[in-house]
PDB file of C-alpha atoms in Angstrom:
ATOM      1  CA  LEU A  21      72.149  86.855 120.496  1.00 84.00           C
ATOM      2  CA  THR A  22      69.958  83.703 120.333  1.00 93.00           C
ATOM      3  CA  ALA A  23      69.816  82.175 116.404  1.00 95.00           C
ATOM      4  CA  PHE A  24      66.391  80.411 115.909  1.00 96.00           C
ATOM      5  CA  VAL A  25      67.633  79.636 112.179  1.00 96.00           C
ATOM      6  CA  PRO A  26      69.436  76.289 112.467  1.00 95.00           C
ATOM      7  CA  MET A  27      73.253  76.714 112.416  1.00 96.00           C
ATOM      8  CA  GLN A  28      76.256  74.722 110.890  1.00 94.00           C
ATOM      9  CA  SER A  29      78.605  72.694 113.425  1.00 94.00           C
ATOM     10  CA  ASP A  30      81.770  75.453 112.000  1.00 95.00           C
ATOM     11  CA  GLU A  31      79.645  78.981 112.212  1.00 96.00           C
ATOM     12  CA  THR A  32      79.814  81.477 114.779  1.00 96.00           C
ATOM     13  CA  LEU A  33      76.776  84.096 115.425  1.00 97.00           C
ATOM     14  CA  ILE A  34      77.798  87.923 114.256  1.00 95.00           C
ATOM     15  CA  ALA A  35      74.289  89.062 114.534  1.00 96.00           C
ATOM     16  CA  THR A  36      70.165  88.460 114.021  1.00 97.00           C
ATOM     17  CA  HIS A  37      67.484  90.299 113.121  1.00 97.00           C
ATOM     18  CA  SER A  38      63.773  89.916 112.958  1.00 97.00           C
ATOM     19  CA  SER A  39      61.442  91.024 110.423  1.00 96.00           C
ATOM     20  CA  ASP A  40      58.881  89.961 107.873  1.00 96.00           C
ATOM     21  CA  ILE A  41      60.888  88.954 104.441  1.00 95.00           C
ATOM     22  CA  ASN A  42      58.251  86.928 102.691  1.00 93.00           C
ATOM     23  CA  ASN A  43      54.687  89.195 103.871  1.00 90.00           C
ATOM     24  CA  ASP A  44      53.313  86.327 105.337  1.00 92.00           C
ATOM     25  CA  THR A  45      52.483  88.149 108.334  1.00 92.00           C
ATOM     26  CA  TYR A  46      54.929  85.626 109.931  1.00 95.00           C
ATOM     27  CA  GLU A  47      58.123  87.182 111.358  1.00 96.00           C
ATOM     28  CA  ASP A  48      61.279  86.054 109.835  1.00 97.00           C
ATOM     29  CA  GLN A  49      64.862  85.908 110.965  1.00 97.00           C
ATOM     30  CA  ILE A  50      67.967  86.865 109.255  1.00 97.00           C
ATOM     31  CA  ILE A  51      71.210  85.894 110.893  1.00 97.00           C
ATOM     32  CA  ALA A  52      75.069  86.581 110.004  1.00 97.00           C
ATOM     33  CA  VAL A  53      78.056  84.059 111.091  1.00 97.00           C
ATOM     34  CA  LYS A  54      81.065  83.673 110.416  1.00 96.00           C
ATOM     35  CA  ARG A  55      82.324  80.375 109.223  1.00 95.00           C
ATOM     36  CA  ALA A  56      85.834  78.038 110.348  1.00 92.00           C
ATOM     37  CA  ASN A  57      88.170  78.576 107.731  1.00 90.00           C
ATOM     38  CA  ASN A  58      86.668  81.629 105.880  1.00 93.00           C
ATOM     39  CA  PRO A  59      87.122  85.541 106.513  1.00 94.00           C
ATOM     40  CA  TYR A  60      84.218  86.528 105.227  1.00 96.00           C
ATOM     41  CA  ILE A  61      80.501  87.462 106.968  1.00 97.00           C
ATOM     42  CA  MET A  62      77.806  85.052 105.530  1.00 97.00           C
ATOM     43  CA  VAL A  63      74.272  86.306 106.078  1.00 98.00           C
ATOM     44  CA  VAL A  64      71.771  83.802 106.125  1.00 97.00           C
ATOM     45  CA  VAL A  65      67.845  84.343 105.760  1.00 97.00           C
ATOM     46  CA  GLY A  66      65.352  81.726 107.592  1.00 96.00           C
ATOM     47  CA  LEU A  67      61.835  81.698 106.906  1.00 96.00           C
ATOM     48  CA  TYR A  68      59.430  80.543 109.827  1.00 96.00           C
ATOM     49  CA  SER A  69      56.811  78.352 108.755  1.00 95.00           C
ATOM     50  CA  PRO A  70      53.796  78.163 110.634  1.00 94.00           C
ATOM     51  CA  LYS A  71      52.630  74.757 109.757  1.00 94.00           C
ATOM     52  CA  LEU A  72      56.158  72.689 111.218  1.00 94.00           C
ATOM     53  CA  THR A  73      56.358  75.997 113.909  1.00 94.00           C
ATOM     54  CA  HIS A  74      59.974  76.445 112.870  1.00 95.00           C
ATOM     55  CA  TYR A  75      62.656  78.366 110.873  1.00 97.00           C
ATOM     56  CA  LEU A  76      63.758  76.956 107.615  1.00 96.00           C
ATOM     57  CA  ARG A  77      67.145  77.785 106.484  1.00 96.00           C
ATOM     58  CA  THR A  78      66.458  79.459 102.817  1.00 94.00           C
ATOM     59  CA  CYS A  79      69.360  81.188 101.540  1.00 94.00           C
ATOM     60  CA  GLU A  80      72.384  82.393 102.263  1.00 96.00           C
ATOM     61  CA  ILE A  81      73.687  85.668 100.992  1.00 96.00           C
ATOM     62  CA  PRO A  82      77.885  85.594 100.725  1.00 96.00           C
ATOM     63  CA  THR A  83      79.713  88.667 102.281  1.00 97.00           C
ATOM     64  CA  GLU A  84      83.016  91.009 100.781  1.00 96.00           C
ATOM     65  CA  ILE A  85      82.913  92.184 104.751  1.00 95.00           C
ATOM     66  CA  THR A  86      85.630  90.850 107.093  1.00 93.00           C
ATOM     67  CA  GLN A  87      85.865  93.515 110.098  1.00 90.00           C
ATOM     68  CA  VAL A  88      83.171  92.293 112.586  1.00 91.00           C
ATOM     69  CA  LYS A  89      83.200  95.371 114.263  1.00 88.00           C
ATOM     70  CA  THR A  90      81.879  97.179 111.324  1.00 90.00           C
ATOM     71  CA  PHE A  91      79.215  94.729 110.537  1.00 94.00           C
ATOM     72  CA  THR A  92      75.276  96.211 110.617  1.00 94.00           C
ATOM     73  CA  LEU A  93      72.075  94.267 109.689  1.00 96.00           C
ATOM     74  CA  THR A  94      68.698  95.244 109.453  1.00 96.00           C
ATOM     75  CA  THR A  95      65.813  95.748 107.253  1.00 96.00           C
ATOM     76  CA  LEU A  96      64.188  98.921 106.001  1.00 95.00           C
ATOM     77  CA  ASP A  97      61.242 100.074 103.150  1.00 96.00           C
ATOM     78  CA  ILE A  98      64.226 102.079 101.615  1.00 96.00           C
ATOM     79  CA  THR A  99      62.020 101.711  98.325  1.00 96.00           C
ATOM     80  CA  GLY A 100      58.529 103.141  99.525  1.00 95.00           C
ATOM     81  CA  GLU A 101      56.736  99.863  97.900  1.00 93.00           C
ATOM     82  CA  ARG A 102      55.675  97.985 101.531  1.00 92.00           C
ATOM     83  CA  ILE A 103      58.517  95.695 101.390  1.00 93.00           C
ATOM     84  CA  ASN A 104      60.994  94.520 104.104  1.00 96.00           C
ATOM     85  CA  THR A 105      64.040  95.243 102.095  1.00 97.00           C
ATOM     86  CA  ILE A 106      67.512  93.143 103.343  1.00 97.00           C
ATOM     87  CA  ILE A 107      70.714  95.734 104.231  1.00 97.00           C
ATOM     88  CA  TYR A 108      74.078  94.741 105.471  1.00 97.00           C
ATOM     89  CA  THR A 109      76.997  97.415 105.786  1.00 95.00           C
ATOM     90  CA  GLY A 110      80.996  96.855 106.455  1.00 93.00           C
ATOM     91  CA  PHE A 111      84.087  97.319 105.309  1.00 92.00           C
ATOM     92  CA  SER A 112      86.240  94.673 103.417  1.00 92.00           C
ATOM     93  CA  ASP A 113      89.780  94.055 104.319  1.00 89.00           C
ATOM     94  CA  ASN A 114      91.153  96.464 102.033  1.00 89.00           C
ATOM     95  CA  ASN A 115      88.720  98.899 103.649  1.00 87.00           C
ATOM     96  CA  ASP A 116      86.031  99.444 101.086  1.00 92.00           C
ATOM     97  CA  SER A 117      82.403 100.689 102.648  1.00 93.00           C
ATOM     98  CA  ILE A 118      80.217  98.314 101.042  1.00 96.00           C
ATOM     99  CA  LEU A 119      76.726  98.394 101.245  1.00 97.00           C
ATOM    100  CA  GLN A 120      74.384  95.644  99.401  1.00 98.00           C
ATOM    101  CA  ALA A 121      70.857  95.323  99.357  1.00 98.00           C
ATOM    102  CA  TYR A 122      68.260  92.435  98.824  1.00 98.00           C
ATOM    103  CA  ASN A 123      64.216  92.104  98.425  1.00 96.00           C
ATOM    104  CA  GLY A 124      62.668  89.199  98.859  1.00 93.00           C
ATOM    105  CA  LYS A 125      60.566  87.265  95.894  1.00 89.00           C
ATOM    106  CA  ILE A 126      58.306  84.618  95.486  1.00 86.00           C
ATOM    107  CA  SER A 127      57.670  83.278  91.922  1.00 79.00           C
ATOM    108  CA  GLU A 128      55.757  80.056  91.313  1.00 78.00           C
ATOM    109  CA  ASP A 129      58.873  77.950  89.484  1.00 77.00           C
ATOM    110  CA  ILE A 130      61.618  78.808  91.896  1.00 78.00           C
ATOM    111  CA  GLY A 131      59.050  79.741  95.095  1.00 86.00           C
ATOM    112  CA  PHE A 132      61.255  81.838  97.955  1.00 91.00           C
ATOM    113  CA  GLU A 133      64.180  83.811  96.124  1.00 92.00           C
ATOM    114  CA  LEU A 134      66.629  87.239  97.138  1.00 95.00           C
ATOM    115  CA  VAL A 135      66.906  90.069  94.252  1.00 95.00           C
ATOM    116  CA  GLN A 136      69.585  92.316  94.920  1.00 97.00           C
ATOM    117  CA  ILE A 137      68.557  95.949  94.618  1.00 97.00           C
ATOM    118  CA  ALA A 138      71.845  98.061  95.394  1.00 97.00           C
ATOM    119  CA  ASP A 139      75.406  97.033  95.178  1.00 97.00           C
ATOM    120  CA  LEU A 140      77.422  99.720  96.418  1.00 97.00           C
ATOM    121  CA  LYS A 141      81.328  99.550  97.084  1.00 96.00           C
ATOM    122  CA  SER A 142      83.481 102.790  97.810  1.00 93.00           C
ATOM    123  CA  ASN A 143      86.757 104.089 100.001  1.00 89.00           C
ATOM    124  CA  GLY A 144      84.728 106.493 101.554  1.00 85.00           C
ATOM    125  CA  THR A 145      81.388 106.552 102.753  1.00 88.00           C
ATOM    126  CA  ILE A 146      77.847 105.441 101.643  1.00 93.00           C
ATOM    127  CA  PHE A 147      74.447 106.302 103.559  1.00 92.00           C
ATOM    128  CA  ILE A 148      70.724 106.074 102.912  1.00 94.00           C
ATOM    129  CA  GLU A 149      68.808 109.774 103.463  1.00 93.00           C
ATOM    130  CA  PRO A 150      65.478 109.060 104.973  1.00 91.00           C
ATOM    131  CA  VAL A 151      62.719 111.096 103.588  1.00 91.00           C
ATOM    132  CA  THR A 152      59.996 112.336 105.231  1.00 91.00           C
ATOM    133  CA  ARG A 153      56.522 110.316 104.230  1.00 91.00           C
ATOM    134  CA  THR A 154      53.156 110.922 103.646  1.00 91.00           C
ATOM    135  CA  ALA A 155      49.902 110.380 106.247  1.00 92.00           C
ATOM    136  CA  ALA A 156      48.978 108.284 103.613  1.00 92.00           C
ATOM    137  CA  TYR A 157      51.503 105.817 103.428  1.00 91.00           C
ATOM    138  CA  ASP A 158      51.547 105.854 107.466  1.00 89.00           C
ATOM    139  CA  MET A 159      48.112 104.445 107.211  1.00 88.00           C
ATOM    140  CA  SER A 160      49.065 101.936 104.540  1.00 87.00           C
ATOM    141  CA  LEU A 161      46.681 103.919 101.570  1.00 88.00           C
ATOM    142  CA  VAL A 162      49.420 104.566  98.976  1.00 91.00           C
ATOM    143  CA  SER A 163      52.936 103.921  98.357  1.00 91.00           C
ATOM    144  CA  GLY A 164      55.462 106.416  99.584  1.00 93.00           C
ATOM    145  CA  GLN A 165      58.852 108.397  98.315  1.00 94.00           C
ATOM    146  CA  SER A 166      61.981 105.917  97.625  1.00 96.00           C
ATOM    147  CA  TYR A 167      65.341 106.597 100.338  1.00 96.00           C
ATOM    148  CA  PRO A 168      68.212 107.664  98.142  1.00 96.00           C
ATOM    149  CA  ILE A 169      71.249 106.007  98.755  1.00 96.00           C
ATOM    150  CA  TRP A 170      74.355 108.416  98.913  1.00 94.00           C
ATOM    151  CA  VAL A 171      78.236 107.399  97.896  1.00 94.00           C
ATOM    152  CA  TYR A 172      81.193 109.518  98.597  1.00 90.00           C
ATOM    153  CA  SER A 173      84.442 108.751  97.044  1.00 89.00           C
ATOM    154  CA  THR A 174      87.990 109.490  96.613  1.00 82.00           C
ATOM    155  CA  ASP A 175      88.870 112.025  93.460  1.00 72.00           C
ATOM    156  CA  ASP A 176      91.698 109.804  92.116  1.00 66.00           C
ATOM    157  CA  GLU A 177      92.003 111.932  89.193  1.00 65.00           C
ATOM    158  CA  ASN A 178      93.686 114.948  91.087  1.00 58.00           C
ATOM    159  CA  GLY A 179      95.739 112.668  92.891  1.00 54.00           C
ATOM    160  CA  GLN A 180      96.146 111.653  96.285  1.00 54.00           C
ATOM    161  CA  ASN A 181      97.125 113.866  98.365  1.00 53.00           C
ATOM    162  CA  THR A 182      93.832 115.994  97.485  1.00 59.00           C
ATOM    163  CA  TYR A 183      90.833 115.693 100.140  1.00 65.00           C
ATOM    164  CA  ASP A 184      88.550 116.507  96.953  1.00 78.00           C
ATOM    165  CA  GLN A 185      85.593 113.320  96.876  1.00 84.00           C
ATOM    166  CA  ILE A 186      82.920 112.398  94.512  1.00 89.00           C
ATOM    167  CA  GLN A 187      79.801 112.331  95.625  1.00 91.00           C
ATOM    168  CA  SER A 188      76.857 109.970  93.914  1.00 95.00           C
ATOM    169  CA  ARG A 189      73.326 109.483  94.259  1.00 96.00           C
ATOM    170  CA  TYR A 190      71.522 106.220  93.616  1.00 97.00           C
ATOM    171  CA  ILE A 191      67.635 106.036  93.281  1.00 97.00           C
ATOM    172  CA  TRP A 192      64.899 103.856  93.478  1.00 97.00           C
ATOM    173  CA  ASN A 193      64.258 102.625  90.050  1.00 96.00           C
ATOM    174  CA  SER A 194      60.878 100.458  89.679  1.00 93.00           C
ATOM    175  CA  LEU A 195      61.110  99.371  86.078  1.00 95.00           C
ATOM    176  CA  GLU A 196      64.342  97.840  86.863  1.00 95.00           C
ATOM    177  CA  GLN A 197      63.816  97.126  90.417  1.00 95.00           C
ATOM    178  CA  LYS A 198      66.908  97.982  91.056  1.00 96.00           C
ATOM    179  CA  TYR A 199      68.738 101.546  92.956  1.00 98.00           C
ATOM    180  CA  LEU A 200      70.552 102.982  89.512  1.00 97.00           C
ATOM    181  CA  LYS A 201      73.007 106.365  89.749  1.00 96.00           C
ATOM    182  CA  ASP A 202      71.376 109.386  88.928  1.00 94.00           C
ATOM    183  CA  TYR A 203      73.196 112.213  89.810  1.00 90.00           C
ATOM    184  CA  GLU A 204      77.468 112.614  90.607  1.00 93.00           C
ATOM    185  CA  THR A 205      79.270 115.748  91.548  1.00 90.00           C
ATOM    186  CA  ARG A 206      82.923 117.088  92.318  1.00 84.00           C
ATOM    187  CA  VAL A 207      83.220 118.028  96.433  1.00 77.00           C
ATOM    188  CA  THR A 208      86.333 120.383  97.260  1.00 73.00           C
ATOM    189  CA  GLY A 209      87.794 119.424 100.778  1.00 61.00           C
ATOM    190  CA  LYS A 210      87.138 122.716 101.508  1.00 55.00           C
ATOM    191  CA  LYS A 211      83.369 122.460 101.699  1.00 56.00           C
ATOM    192  CA  ILE A 212      84.180 118.833 103.309  1.00 55.00           C
ATOM    193  CA  ALA A 213      86.098 120.697 106.100  1.00 55.00           C
ATOM    194  CA  THR A 214      83.265 123.196 106.526  1.00 54.00           C
ATOM    195  CA  LYS A 215      80.209 121.152 106.828  1.00 60.00           C
ATOM    196  CA  GLU A 216      81.688 119.411 109.299  1.00 58.00           C
ATOM    197  CA  LEU A 217      82.554 121.373 111.380  1.00 59.00           C
ATOM    198  CA  GLN A 218      79.076 122.709 111.470  1.00 59.00           C
ATOM    199  CA  ARG A 219      78.551 119.691 113.272  1.00 58.00           C
ATOM    200  CA  ILE A 220      80.015 120.087 116.105  1.00 62.00           C
ATOM    201  CA  GLN A 221      80.179 123.969 116.367  1.00 59.00           C
ATOM    202  CA  ASP A 222      78.170 124.769 119.366  1.00 62.00           C
ATOM    203  CA  GLY A 223      80.582 123.272 121.606  1.00 62.00           C
ATOM    204  CA  THR A 224      79.435 120.777 124.231  1.00 73.00           C
ATOM    205  CA  VAL A 225      80.848 117.234 125.073  1.00 78.00           C
ATOM    206  CA  GLU A 226      77.218 115.257 123.993  1.00 78.00           C
ATOM    207  CA  THR A 227      77.889 117.202 120.344  1.00 76.00           C
ATOM    208  CA  PHE A 228      81.249 116.158 119.957  1.00 79.00           C
ATOM    209  CA  MET A 229      80.212 112.647 121.342  1.00 81.00           C
ATOM    210  CA  ALA A 230      77.733 112.443 118.731  1.00 79.00           C
ATOM    211  CA  PHE A 231      79.723 113.458 116.085  1.00 77.00           C
ATOM    212  CA  LEU A 232      82.367 111.133 116.761  1.00 82.00           C
ATOM    213  CA  ASP A 233      80.267 108.054 117.478  1.00 84.00           C
ATOM    214  CA  GLY A 234      81.590 104.970 115.410  1.00 84.00           C
ATOM    215  CA  LEU A 235      84.546 104.103 113.826  1.00 84.00           C
ATOM    216  CA  TRP A 236      87.199 105.846 112.102  1.00 85.00           C
ATOM    217  CA  TYR A 237      90.403 104.924 109.888  1.00 81.00           C
ATOM    218  CA  LYS A 238      93.283 106.373 108.337  1.00 81.00           C
ATOM    219  CA  THR A 239      95.917 104.565 105.705  1.00 78.00           C
ATOM    220  CA  SER A 240      99.251 105.323 104.550  1.00 74.00           C
ATOM    221  CA  SER A 241     100.150 104.621 101.067  1.00 65.00           C
ATOM    222  CA  LYS A 242     104.716 104.984 102.253  1.00 69.00           C
ATOM    223  CA  THR A 243     103.802 101.823 105.304  1.00 75.00           C
ATOM    224  CA  GLY A 244     100.770 100.666 104.235  1.00 73.00           C
ATOM    225  CA  GLU A 245      99.281 101.177 108.187  1.00 82.00           C
ATOM    226  CA  THR A 246      96.297 101.629 108.856  1.00 85.00           C
ATOM    227  CA  ARG A 247      95.212 103.444 111.967  1.00 87.00           C
ATOM    228  CA  TYR A 248      91.398 102.813 113.676  1.00 88.00           C
ATOM    229  CA  LEU A 249      89.490 104.134 116.185  1.00 88.00           C
ATOM    230  CA  PHE A 250      86.076 102.915 117.317  1.00 89.00           C
ATOM    231  CA  PHE A 251      84.045 105.335 119.754  1.00 89.00           C
ATOM    232  CA  ASP A 252      81.039 103.420 121.553  1.00 87.00           C
ATOM    233  CA  LYS A 253      79.412 106.451 122.868  1.00 84.00           C
ATOM    234  CA  ASP A 254      76.881 104.142 124.876  1.00 82.00           C
ATOM    235  CA  GLN A 255      79.632 102.179 126.666  1.00 83.00           C
ATOM    236  CA  ASN A 256      81.994 105.067 127.220  1.00 84.00           C
ATOM    237  CA  GLU A 257      84.534 103.409 125.225  1.00 89.00           C
ATOM    238  CA  ILE A 258      87.364 104.143 122.730  1.00 90.00           C
ATOM    239  CA  ILE A 259      89.456 101.538 121.046  1.00 89.00           C
ATOM    240  CA  PHE A 260      92.645 102.326 119.276  1.00 91.00           C
ATOM    241  CA  LEU A 261      94.359  99.942 116.589  1.00 88.00           C
ATOM    242  CA  LEU A 262      97.222  99.991 114.791  1.00 86.00           C
ATOM    243  CA  ASP A 263      97.231  97.147 111.415  1.00 80.00           C
ATOM    244  CA  GLN A 264     100.290  96.562 110.084  1.00 69.00           C
TER     245      GLN A 264
END
């Protein structure tokens, strides 16, 4: 990893991502760092200055994410408005899944600033669903359809022993300039298990490896333990961890 954005002496580089954030046709850099005596990851935006020919440390985003291996950082035009939205995901110290998204904004009074458009947290899964956009969007003629964000969380009303989940969908609201919930339903544990089994029903090793790829964890309400399994498909590596 190479950071072009100036770093402080007590910072350790976690991740980098390059993209044009302020729409000036120059590629900027976003970095993720950890500071000494601070368990939380910090996201830092560095804008490239063509006049000075270097990157200016412009904005900082404090996160609640502590688990470095679960952290991801990227940019994506999720709104369909040709804006490179900064998106980061990961797990907090209490194993909540977090997704936050920010758009860059330029005003005469403040200059460049970041505007949060999504702030989602769940004890389940959060993911962005890509949708097919038109050829006119690909040719920069029109705006594209926005990507919905799905959030799965445990259905606490039916007790801790249930595998039922609450499925929520968040969609882009151009008037509010943020993602708002527009749909929510309860999904039974039986339906979830059936859907997951369908993903690996061909029985091949490659399909199962693709299904297993990533971080898995199981918590225990009785002992307070959390068991982790991290499978890296590309490296053919499995890591087990017991957090007591």
